[in-house]
Coordinates of C-alpha atoms in Angstrom, one line a residue:
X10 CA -69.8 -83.8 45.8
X11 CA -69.3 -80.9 43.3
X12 CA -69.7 -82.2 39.5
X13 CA -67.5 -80.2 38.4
X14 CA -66.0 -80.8 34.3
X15 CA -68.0 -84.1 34.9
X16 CA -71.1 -82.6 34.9
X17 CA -70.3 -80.2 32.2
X18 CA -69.6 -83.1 30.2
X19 CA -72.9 -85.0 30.9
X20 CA -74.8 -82.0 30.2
X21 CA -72.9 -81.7 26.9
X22 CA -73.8 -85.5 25.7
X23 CA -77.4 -85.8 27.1
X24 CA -78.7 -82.4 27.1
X25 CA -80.3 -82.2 23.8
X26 CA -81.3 -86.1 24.2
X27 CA -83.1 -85.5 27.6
X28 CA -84.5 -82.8 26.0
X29 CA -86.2 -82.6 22.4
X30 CA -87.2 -79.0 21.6
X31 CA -88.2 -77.9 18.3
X32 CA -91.1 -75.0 17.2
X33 CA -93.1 -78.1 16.0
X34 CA -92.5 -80.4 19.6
X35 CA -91.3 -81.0 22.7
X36 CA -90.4 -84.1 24.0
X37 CA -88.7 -85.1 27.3
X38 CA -87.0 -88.3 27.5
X39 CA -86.9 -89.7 30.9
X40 CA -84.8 -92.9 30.0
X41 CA -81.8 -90.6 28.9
X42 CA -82.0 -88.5 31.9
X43 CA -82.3 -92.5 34.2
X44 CA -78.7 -93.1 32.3
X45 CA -77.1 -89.8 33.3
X46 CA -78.6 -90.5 36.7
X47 CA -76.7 -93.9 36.4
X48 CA -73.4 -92.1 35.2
X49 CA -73.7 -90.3 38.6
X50 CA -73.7 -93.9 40.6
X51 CA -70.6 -95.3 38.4
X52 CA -68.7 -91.8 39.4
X53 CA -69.3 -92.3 42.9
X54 CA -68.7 -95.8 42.9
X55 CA -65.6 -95.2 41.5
X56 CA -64.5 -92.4 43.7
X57 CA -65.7 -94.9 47.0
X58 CA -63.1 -97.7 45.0
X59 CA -60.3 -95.2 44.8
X60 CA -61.0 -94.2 48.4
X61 CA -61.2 -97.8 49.7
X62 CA -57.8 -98.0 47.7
X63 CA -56.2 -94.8 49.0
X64 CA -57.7 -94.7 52.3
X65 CA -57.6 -97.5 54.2
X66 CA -59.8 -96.6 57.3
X67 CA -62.2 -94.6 55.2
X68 CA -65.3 -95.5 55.9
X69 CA -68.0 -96.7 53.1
X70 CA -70.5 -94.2 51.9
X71 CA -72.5 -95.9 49.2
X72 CA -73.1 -99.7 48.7
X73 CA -73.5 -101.5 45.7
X74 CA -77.3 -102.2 46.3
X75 CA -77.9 -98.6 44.9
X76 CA -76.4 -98.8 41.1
X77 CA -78.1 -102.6 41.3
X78 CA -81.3 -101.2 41.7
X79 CA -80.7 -98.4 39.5
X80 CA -79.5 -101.3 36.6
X81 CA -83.1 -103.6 37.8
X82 CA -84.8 -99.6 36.5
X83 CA -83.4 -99.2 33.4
X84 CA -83.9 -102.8 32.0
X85 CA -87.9 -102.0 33.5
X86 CA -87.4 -98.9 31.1
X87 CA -86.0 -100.5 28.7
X88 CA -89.2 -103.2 28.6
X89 CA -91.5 -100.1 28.3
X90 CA -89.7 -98.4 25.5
X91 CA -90.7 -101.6 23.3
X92 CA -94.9 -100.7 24.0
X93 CA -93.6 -97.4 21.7
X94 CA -93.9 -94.2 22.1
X95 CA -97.3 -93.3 22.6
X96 CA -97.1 -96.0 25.4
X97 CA -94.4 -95.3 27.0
X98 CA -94.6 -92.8 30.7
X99 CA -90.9 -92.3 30.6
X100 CA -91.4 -90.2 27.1
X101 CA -93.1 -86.2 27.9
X102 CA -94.3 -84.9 24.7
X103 CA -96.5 -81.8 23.4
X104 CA -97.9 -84.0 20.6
X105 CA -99.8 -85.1 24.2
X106 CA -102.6 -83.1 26.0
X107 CA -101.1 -83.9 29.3
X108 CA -97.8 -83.3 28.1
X109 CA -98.4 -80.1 26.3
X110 CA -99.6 -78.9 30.3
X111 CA -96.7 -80.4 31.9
X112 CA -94.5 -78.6 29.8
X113 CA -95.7 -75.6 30.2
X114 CA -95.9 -75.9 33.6
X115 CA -92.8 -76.8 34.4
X116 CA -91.1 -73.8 31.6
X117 CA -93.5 -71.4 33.5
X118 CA -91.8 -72.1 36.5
X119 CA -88.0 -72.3 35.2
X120 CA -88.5 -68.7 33.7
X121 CA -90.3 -67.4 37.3
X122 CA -87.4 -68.4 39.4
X123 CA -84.5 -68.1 36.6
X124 CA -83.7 -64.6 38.4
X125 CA -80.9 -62.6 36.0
X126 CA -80.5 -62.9 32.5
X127 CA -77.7 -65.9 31.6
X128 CA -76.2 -67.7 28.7
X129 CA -79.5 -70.0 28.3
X130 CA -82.4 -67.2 28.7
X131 CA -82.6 -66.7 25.3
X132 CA -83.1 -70.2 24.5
X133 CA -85.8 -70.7 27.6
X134 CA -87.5 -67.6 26.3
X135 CA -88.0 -69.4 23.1
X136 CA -88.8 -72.8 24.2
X137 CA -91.1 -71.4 26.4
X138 CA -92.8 -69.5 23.4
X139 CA -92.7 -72.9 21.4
X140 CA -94.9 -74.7 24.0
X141 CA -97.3 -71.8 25.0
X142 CA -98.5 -71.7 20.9
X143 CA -99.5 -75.0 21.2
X144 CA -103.4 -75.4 22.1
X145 CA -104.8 -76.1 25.4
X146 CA -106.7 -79.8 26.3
X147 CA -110.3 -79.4 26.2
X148 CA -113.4 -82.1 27.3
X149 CA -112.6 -83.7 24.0
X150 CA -109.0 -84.5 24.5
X151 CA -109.2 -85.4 28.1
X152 CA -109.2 -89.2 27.2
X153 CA -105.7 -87.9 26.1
X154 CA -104.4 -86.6 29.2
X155 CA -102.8 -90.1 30.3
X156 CA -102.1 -93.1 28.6
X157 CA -104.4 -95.4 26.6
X158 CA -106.4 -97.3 29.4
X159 CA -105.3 -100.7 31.0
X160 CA -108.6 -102.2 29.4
X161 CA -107.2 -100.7 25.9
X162 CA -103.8 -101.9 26.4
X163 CA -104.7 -105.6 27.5
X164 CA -107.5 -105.6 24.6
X165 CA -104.4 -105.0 21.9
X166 CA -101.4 -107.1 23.4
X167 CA -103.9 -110.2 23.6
X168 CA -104.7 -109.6 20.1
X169 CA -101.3 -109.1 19.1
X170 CA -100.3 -112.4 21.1
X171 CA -103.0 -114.2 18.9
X172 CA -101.8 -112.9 15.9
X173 CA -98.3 -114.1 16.5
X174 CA -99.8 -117.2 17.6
X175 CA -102.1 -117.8 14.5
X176 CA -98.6 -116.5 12.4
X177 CA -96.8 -119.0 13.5
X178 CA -99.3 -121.4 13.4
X179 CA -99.7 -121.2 9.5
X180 CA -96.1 -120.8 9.0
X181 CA -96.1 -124.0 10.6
X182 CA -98.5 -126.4 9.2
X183 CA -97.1 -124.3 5.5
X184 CA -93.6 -126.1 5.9
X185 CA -95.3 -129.1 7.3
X186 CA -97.7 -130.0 4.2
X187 CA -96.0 -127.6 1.9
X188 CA -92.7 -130.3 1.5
X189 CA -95.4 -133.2 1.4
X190 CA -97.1 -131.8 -1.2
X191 CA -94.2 -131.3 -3.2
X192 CA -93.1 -134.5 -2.5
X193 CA -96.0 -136.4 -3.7
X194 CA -96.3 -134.5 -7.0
X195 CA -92.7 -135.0 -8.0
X196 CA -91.6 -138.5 -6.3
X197 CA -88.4 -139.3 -6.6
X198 CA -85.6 -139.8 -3.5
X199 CA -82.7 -137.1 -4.8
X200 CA -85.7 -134.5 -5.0
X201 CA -87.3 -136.0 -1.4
X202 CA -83.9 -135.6 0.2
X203 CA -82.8 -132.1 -1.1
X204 CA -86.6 -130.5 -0.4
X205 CA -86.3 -132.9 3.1
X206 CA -82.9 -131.1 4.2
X207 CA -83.7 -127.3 3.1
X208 CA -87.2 -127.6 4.8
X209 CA -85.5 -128.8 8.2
X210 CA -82.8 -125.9 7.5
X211 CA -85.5 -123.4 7.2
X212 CA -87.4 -124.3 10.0
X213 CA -84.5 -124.5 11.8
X214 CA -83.6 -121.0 11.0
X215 CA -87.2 -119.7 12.3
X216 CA -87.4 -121.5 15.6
X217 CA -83.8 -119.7 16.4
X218 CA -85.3 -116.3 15.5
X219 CA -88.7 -117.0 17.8
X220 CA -87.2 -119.7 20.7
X221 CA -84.7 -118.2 23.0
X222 CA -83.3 -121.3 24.8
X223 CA -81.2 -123.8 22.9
X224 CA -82.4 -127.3 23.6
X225 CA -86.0 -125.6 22.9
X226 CA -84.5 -124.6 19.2
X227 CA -82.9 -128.1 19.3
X228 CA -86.3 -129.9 20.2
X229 CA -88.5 -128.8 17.5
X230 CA -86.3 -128.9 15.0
X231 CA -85.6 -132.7 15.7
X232 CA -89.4 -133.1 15.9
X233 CA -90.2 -131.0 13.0
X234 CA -87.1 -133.5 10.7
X235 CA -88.2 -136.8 12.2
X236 CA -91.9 -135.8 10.8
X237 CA -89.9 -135.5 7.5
X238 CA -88.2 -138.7 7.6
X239 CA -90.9 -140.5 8.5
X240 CA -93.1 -139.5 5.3
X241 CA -90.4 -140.1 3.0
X242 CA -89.8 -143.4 4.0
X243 CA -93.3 -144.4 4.0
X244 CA -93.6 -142.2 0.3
X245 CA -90.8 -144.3 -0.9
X246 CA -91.9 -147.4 0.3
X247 CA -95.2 -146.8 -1.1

């Protein structure tokens, strides 16, 4: 189907997102060029509704399975996008050995079979004199070529899941003994009560921001108060 204004359109809001070319860097950003790719399934989509609609005995030509899968890909690229940048395969960039050859490459081969001079040879000509100045990989940067290994990559999230694990840990046992501590210095059941109700409050607040599910937030909250409770009672009865 020919794209028509449509594509003139896309190309006007995702062009210089897809692609990020400055004299400094180049960057390609596969994730915007996924979304145009899924603007593409919404307009056929649409134009296979307005045809069911219209024409009655018009056979289907697409199925919804394809846009489904296409939604199941960008919430996978979406999950990569949070390992950043440098982690990330859907992100091309000349600040990358491998990417800085890719690049080049793929320019190299753009201006080959361009053929006659148009409104956007001047701009290749430059791009492609952008990329060129930038150095070629050598024995020292191919560790570079790819991404950080799978052996790097497990090494830092289980590091970075033990760090959350001992942050939370001490954030924790602080507003566990912290209030206790407080209470036993300065007895006295209007002070037990007020430090009592903001402590639950606070932890409160903190499970919400690191539990997802709501009778998990509810839970530990209850758990973490009753703990609370109990101590004053037993500090005032003492």
């Amino acid at each position: 189907m020919p794209g028509g204004d449509f594509e003139a359109i896309l190309h006007s809001l995702y062009s210089g997102s897809v692609v990020q070319a400055r004299p400094d860097a180049t960057t390609v950003n596969l994730a915007c060029l996924h979304r145009v790719a899924l603007h593409r399934l919404q307009r056929d989509l649409v134009l296979e509704a307005m045809a069911f609609k219209y024409q009655v005995r018009r056979e289907p030509q697409l199925n919804g399975s394809t846009i489904m899968q296409a939604l199941k890909d960008h919430e996978y690229i979406r999950d990569c996008a949070l390992k950043g940048a440098k982690n990330n395969p859907f992100i091309i960039t000349t600040d990358a050995s491998f990417g800085r050859v890719l690049l080049r490459q793929c320019l190299e081969k753009i201006d080959s079979d361009r053929g006659a001079p148009n409104t956007w040879s001047e701009d290749l000509t430059n791009h492609l004199s952008w990329v060129r100045a930038h150095p070629s990989p050598n024995r020292s940067t191919a560790r570079t070529l790819f991404w950080r290994s799978r052996k790097f990559l497990n090494r830092t999230d289980a590091f970075k899941r033990f760090l959350s694990r001992f942050l939370m840990a001490f954030i924790g046992g602080a507003l566990l003994v912290g209030p206790m501590h407080i209470m036993v210095l300065h007895p006295g059941t209007i002070l037990s009560l007020i430090i009592t109700s903001v402590s639950v409050l606070i932890f409160g607040i903190l499970a919400a921001v690191v539990l997802e599910k709501m009778f998990d937030i509810l839970s530990v909250t209850a758990a973490y108060a009753a703990v609370l409770v109990v101590f004053v009672g037993a500090n005032t009865d003492a």
